[in-house]
XYZ file of C-alpha atoms in Angstrom:
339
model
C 0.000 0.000 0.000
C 0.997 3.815 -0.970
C 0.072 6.608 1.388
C 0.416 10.167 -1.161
C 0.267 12.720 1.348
C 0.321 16.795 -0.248
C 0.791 19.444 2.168
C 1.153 23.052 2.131
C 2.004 24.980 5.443
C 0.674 22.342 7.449
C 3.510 22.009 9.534
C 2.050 21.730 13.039
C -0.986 18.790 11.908
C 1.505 17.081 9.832
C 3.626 15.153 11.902
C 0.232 12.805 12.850
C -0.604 12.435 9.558
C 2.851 10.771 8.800
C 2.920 8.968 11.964
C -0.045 7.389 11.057
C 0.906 6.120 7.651
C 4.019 4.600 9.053
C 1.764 2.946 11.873
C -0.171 1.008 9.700
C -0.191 -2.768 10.396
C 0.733 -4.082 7.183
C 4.003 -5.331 6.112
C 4.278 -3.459 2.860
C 3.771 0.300 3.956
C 4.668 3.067 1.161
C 4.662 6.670 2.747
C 5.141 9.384 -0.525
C 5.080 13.317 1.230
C 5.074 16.219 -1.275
C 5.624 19.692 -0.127
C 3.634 22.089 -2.379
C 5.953 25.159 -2.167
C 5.167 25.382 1.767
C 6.039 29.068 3.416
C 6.121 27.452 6.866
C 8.714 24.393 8.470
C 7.278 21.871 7.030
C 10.288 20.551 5.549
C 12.169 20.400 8.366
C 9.473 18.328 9.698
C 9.523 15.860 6.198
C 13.443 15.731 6.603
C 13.183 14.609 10.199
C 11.963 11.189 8.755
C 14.835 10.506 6.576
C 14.636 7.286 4.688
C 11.127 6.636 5.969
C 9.530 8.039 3.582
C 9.736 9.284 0.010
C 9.749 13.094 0.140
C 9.443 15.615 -2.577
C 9.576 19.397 -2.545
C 7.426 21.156 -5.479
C 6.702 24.593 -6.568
C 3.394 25.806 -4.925
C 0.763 24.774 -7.373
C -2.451 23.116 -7.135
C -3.164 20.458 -4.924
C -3.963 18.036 -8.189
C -0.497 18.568 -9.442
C 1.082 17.606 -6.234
C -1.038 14.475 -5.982
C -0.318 13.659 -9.813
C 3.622 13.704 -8.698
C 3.216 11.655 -5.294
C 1.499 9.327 -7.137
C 4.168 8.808 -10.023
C 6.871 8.371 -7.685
C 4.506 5.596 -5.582
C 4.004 2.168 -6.412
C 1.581 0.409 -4.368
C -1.583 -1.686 -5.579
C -3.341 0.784 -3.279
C -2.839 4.352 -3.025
C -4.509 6.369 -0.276
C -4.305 10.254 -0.704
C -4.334 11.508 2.916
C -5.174 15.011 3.173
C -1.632 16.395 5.590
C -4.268 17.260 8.579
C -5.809 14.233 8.519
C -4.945 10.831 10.215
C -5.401 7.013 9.352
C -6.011 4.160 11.971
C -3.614 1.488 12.331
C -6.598 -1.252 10.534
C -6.750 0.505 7.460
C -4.283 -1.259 5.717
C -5.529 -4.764 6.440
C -9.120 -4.179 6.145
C -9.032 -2.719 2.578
C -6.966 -5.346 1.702
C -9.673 -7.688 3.176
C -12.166 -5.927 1.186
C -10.406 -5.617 -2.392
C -11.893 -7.270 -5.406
C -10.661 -7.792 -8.563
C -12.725 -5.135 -10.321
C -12.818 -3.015 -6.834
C -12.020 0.476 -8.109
C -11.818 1.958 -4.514
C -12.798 1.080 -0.947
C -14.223 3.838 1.178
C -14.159 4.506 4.910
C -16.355 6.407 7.621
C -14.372 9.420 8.951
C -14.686 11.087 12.326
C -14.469 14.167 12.735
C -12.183 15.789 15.425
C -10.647 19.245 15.994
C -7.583 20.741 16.775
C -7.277 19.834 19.870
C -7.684 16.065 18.872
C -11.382 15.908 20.988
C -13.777 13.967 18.155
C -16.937 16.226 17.325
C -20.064 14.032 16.101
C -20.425 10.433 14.638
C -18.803 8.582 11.945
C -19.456 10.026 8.260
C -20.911 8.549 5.415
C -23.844 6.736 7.410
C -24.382 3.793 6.108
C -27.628 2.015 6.735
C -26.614 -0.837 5.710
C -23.518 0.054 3.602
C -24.695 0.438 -0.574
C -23.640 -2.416 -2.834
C -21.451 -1.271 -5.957
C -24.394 -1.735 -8.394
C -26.097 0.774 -6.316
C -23.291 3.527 -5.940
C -23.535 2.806 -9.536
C -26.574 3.221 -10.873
C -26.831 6.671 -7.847
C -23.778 7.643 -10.359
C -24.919 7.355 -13.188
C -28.336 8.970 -12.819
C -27.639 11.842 -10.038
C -24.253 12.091 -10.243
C -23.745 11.684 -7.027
C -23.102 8.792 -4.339
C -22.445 8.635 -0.308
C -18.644 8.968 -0.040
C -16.460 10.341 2.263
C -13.796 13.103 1.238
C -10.275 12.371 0.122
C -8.965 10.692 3.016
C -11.093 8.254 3.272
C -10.824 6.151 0.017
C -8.106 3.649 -1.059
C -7.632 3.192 -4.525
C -7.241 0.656 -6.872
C -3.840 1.499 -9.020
C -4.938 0.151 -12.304
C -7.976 2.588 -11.597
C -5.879 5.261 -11.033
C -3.392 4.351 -13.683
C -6.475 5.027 -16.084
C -7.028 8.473 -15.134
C -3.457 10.032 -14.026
C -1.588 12.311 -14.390
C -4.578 14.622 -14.207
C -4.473 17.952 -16.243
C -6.594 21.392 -15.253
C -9.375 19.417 -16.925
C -9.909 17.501 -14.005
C -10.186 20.656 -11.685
C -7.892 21.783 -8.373
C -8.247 19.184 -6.460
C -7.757 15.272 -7.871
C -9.634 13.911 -4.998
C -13.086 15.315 -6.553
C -11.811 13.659 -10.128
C -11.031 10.376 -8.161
C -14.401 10.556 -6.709
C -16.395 11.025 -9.642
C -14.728 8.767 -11.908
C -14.036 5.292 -9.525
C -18.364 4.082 -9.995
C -17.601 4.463 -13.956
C -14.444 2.365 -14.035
C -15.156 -0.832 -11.210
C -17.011 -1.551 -8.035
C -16.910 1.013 -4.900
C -17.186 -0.792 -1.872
C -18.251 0.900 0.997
C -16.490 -0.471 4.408
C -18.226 0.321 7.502
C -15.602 0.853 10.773
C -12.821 2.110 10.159
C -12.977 5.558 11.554
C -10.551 7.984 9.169
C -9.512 11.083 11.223
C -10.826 14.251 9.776
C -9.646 17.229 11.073
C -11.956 19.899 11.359
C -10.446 23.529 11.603
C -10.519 27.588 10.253
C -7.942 26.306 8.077
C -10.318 24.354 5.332
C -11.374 24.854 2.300
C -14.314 22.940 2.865
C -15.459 25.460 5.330
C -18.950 26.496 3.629
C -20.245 29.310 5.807
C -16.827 31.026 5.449
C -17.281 32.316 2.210
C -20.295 33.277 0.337
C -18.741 32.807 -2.781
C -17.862 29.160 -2.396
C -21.210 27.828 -2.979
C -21.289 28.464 -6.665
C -17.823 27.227 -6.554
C -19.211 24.055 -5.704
C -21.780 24.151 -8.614
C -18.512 24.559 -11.221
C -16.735 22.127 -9.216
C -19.508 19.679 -9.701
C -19.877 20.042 -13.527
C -16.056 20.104 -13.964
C -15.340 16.566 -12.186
C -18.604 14.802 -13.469
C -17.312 16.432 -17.278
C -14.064 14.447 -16.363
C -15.332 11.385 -14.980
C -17.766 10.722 -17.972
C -14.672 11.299 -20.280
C -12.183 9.084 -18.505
C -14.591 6.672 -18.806
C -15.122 6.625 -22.258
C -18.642 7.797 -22.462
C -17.726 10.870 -23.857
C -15.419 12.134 -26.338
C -12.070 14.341 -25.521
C -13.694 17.494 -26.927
C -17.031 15.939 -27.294
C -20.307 16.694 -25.538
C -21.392 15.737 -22.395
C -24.802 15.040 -20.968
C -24.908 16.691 -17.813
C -28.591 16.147 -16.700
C -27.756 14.070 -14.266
C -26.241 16.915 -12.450
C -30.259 18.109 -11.947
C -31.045 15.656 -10.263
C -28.351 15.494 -7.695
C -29.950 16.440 -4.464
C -26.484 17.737 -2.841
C -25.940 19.798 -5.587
C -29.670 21.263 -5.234
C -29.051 22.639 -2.632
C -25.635 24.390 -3.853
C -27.631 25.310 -7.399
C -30.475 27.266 -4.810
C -27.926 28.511 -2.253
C -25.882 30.000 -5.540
C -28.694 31.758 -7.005
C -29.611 34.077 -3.945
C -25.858 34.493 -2.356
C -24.138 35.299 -5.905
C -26.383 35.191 -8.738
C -24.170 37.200 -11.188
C -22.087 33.984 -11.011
C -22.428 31.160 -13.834
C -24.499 28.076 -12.829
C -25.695 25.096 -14.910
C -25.961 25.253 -18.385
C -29.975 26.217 -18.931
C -30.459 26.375 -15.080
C -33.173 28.809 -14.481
C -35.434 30.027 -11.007
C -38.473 27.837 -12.500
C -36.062 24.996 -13.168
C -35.063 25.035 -9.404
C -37.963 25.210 -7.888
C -39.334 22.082 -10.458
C -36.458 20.382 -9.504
C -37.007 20.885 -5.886
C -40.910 19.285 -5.960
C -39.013 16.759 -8.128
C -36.190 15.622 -5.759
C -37.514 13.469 -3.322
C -38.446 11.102 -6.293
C -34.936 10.890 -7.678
C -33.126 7.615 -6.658
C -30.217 7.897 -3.687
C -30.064 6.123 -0.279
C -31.403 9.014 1.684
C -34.597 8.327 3.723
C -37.366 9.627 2.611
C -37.974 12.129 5.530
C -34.273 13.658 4.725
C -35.498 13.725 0.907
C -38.491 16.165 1.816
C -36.099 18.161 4.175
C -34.094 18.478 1.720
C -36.781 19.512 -1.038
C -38.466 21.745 2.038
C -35.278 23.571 2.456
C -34.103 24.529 -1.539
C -37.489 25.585 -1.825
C -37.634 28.017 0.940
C -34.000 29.115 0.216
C -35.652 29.962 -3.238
C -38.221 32.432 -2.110
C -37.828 33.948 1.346
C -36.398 37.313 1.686
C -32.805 37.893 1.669
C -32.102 38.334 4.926
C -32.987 34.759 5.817
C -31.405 33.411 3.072
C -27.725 33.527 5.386
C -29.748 31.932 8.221
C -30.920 28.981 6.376
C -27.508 28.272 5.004
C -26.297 28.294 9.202
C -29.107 25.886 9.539
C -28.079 23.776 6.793
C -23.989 23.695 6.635
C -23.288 24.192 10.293
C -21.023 21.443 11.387
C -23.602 19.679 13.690
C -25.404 19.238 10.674
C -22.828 18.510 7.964
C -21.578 15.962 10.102
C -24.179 13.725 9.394
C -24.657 13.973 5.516
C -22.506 11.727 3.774
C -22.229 13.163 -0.154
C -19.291 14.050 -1.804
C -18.461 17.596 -2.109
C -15.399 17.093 0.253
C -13.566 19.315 -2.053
């Protein structure tokens, strides 16, 4: 197994994310660290290791790039990109291992969320009640775009998957995880393994802080159509240069909510192709219909709350969005937009 780890000026969380590569119990253990033009000591922290692991010191780019060059200079069967201020647990190694088929494209994990101070906040992420077969992350890909996984840290990789795909170019967006994501349904089997509890370091820090920035919901949006414009093309079912069909993107609940959010907080900003107000709000009555392993009281939350972010007056538009992406409640939703 390869553990790709990128980090820029995380200095002070990366030391645990290295010591818990190198604590994995498995005999083969692969630990690749690339420093993305950090500003801070981080590589006087990498150089402590010495021949432990496989360092490499880049330019500062963007996070895909670094990722793309850990990975070339790895060579395990499995690759797990840890995120630099996250952590693994000592199992993962031997349970993905366990779990590995021969057309198993990528194994993901629950997370748990914890903070800086190492105190865990919430329950383990993705629920999974009971864990979805691969035919059903499937066939949740293929029509909504979308499927319960955790973020980066929390998937193991097949290498002749990501052989298929990599080196990534701007195509694929910033961040590879979102490309690896997207595209491991359309290649093999995703098998979803319940229990082993990912760290996931929850701080200021993030880029996955929502509430932070009121620009970073249509972000998402772009993000969305970029990686599922990649994944469809990796996989052959579109051309290079060719179209895509992205209507499966409208009926992605998760990105519902981004596509309603988007409208009211920055609506001079590019959405969907042909999105519209009246498309939103159809979609929203529509949503609880569309296939995905939420429960069917979450569905009509979910419908309940685009539609209200749709029409009340701005100034509870900011308040809904609290209600919605606070961290007591992300916590709990599984979907991918981990990046």
């Amino acid at each position: 197994m390869s553990v790709v780890i990128t980090n820029f000026d995380y200095a002070h969380f990366l030391p645990d994310a290295l010591d818990s590569a190198l604590a994995l119990d498995w005999p083969d253990v692969e630990v690749v660290v690339v420093d993305n033009g950090s500003t801070d000591r981080s590589w006087d922290v990498i150089s402590r290791y010495g021949d432990r692991v496989i360092a490499l010191s880049t330019a500062h780019g963007q996070q895909r790039e670094a990722a793309n060059a850990g990975f070339a200079k790895s060579s395990g069967d499995v690759v797990v990109f840890l995120d630099a201020d996250d952590v693994l647990p000592p199992e993962t190694a031997r349970r993905v291992v366990t779990a590995l088929g021969p057309r198993t494209s990528k194994v993901q994990l629950q997370m748990q969320r914890f903070d800086a101070t190492g105190r865990r906040t919430g329950g383990p992420f993705p629920r999974y009640r009971p864990p979805p077969s691969p035919s059903a992350v499937r066939h949740w890909t293929t029509t909504t775009s979308a499927y319960p996984t955790p973020p980066g840290s929390g998937n193991a990789y097949a290498r002749w998957f990501l052989e298929r795909i990599l080196p990534a170019g701007p195509e694929a967006g910033d961040f590879l995880d979102s490309a690896c994501l997207a595209s491991a349904p359309l290649h093999g089997d995703v098998v979803s393994l319940p229990g082993v509890l990912v760290g996931y370091r929850q701080h200021p820090g993030q880029d996955s802080a929502l509430l932070a920035d009121p620009t970073r919901v249509s972000r998402e949006v772009e993000r969305a159509r970029v990686r599922w414009r990649f994944a469809q093309r990796s996989a052959g079912l579109a051309a290079p240069d060719g179209p895509v069909d992205e209507a499966p993107l409208f009926r992605s609940r998760e990105l519902l909510q981004f596509r309603s959010a988007a409208a009211r907080l920055t609506p001079a900003e590019p959405g969907l192709p042909g999105d519209s107000r009246r498309r939103r709000l159809a979609d929203a009555l529509r949503s609880p219909a569309w296939p995905g392993p939420e429960p069917l009281g979450d569905r009509l939350a979910i419908a309940a709350w685009a539609l209200l972010v749709q029409t009340v007056p701005d100034a509870l538009v900011r308040p809904l969005l609290r209600l919605r992406y606070a961290p007591a409640v992300r916590r709990a939703t599984g979907t991918w937009f981990g990046r």
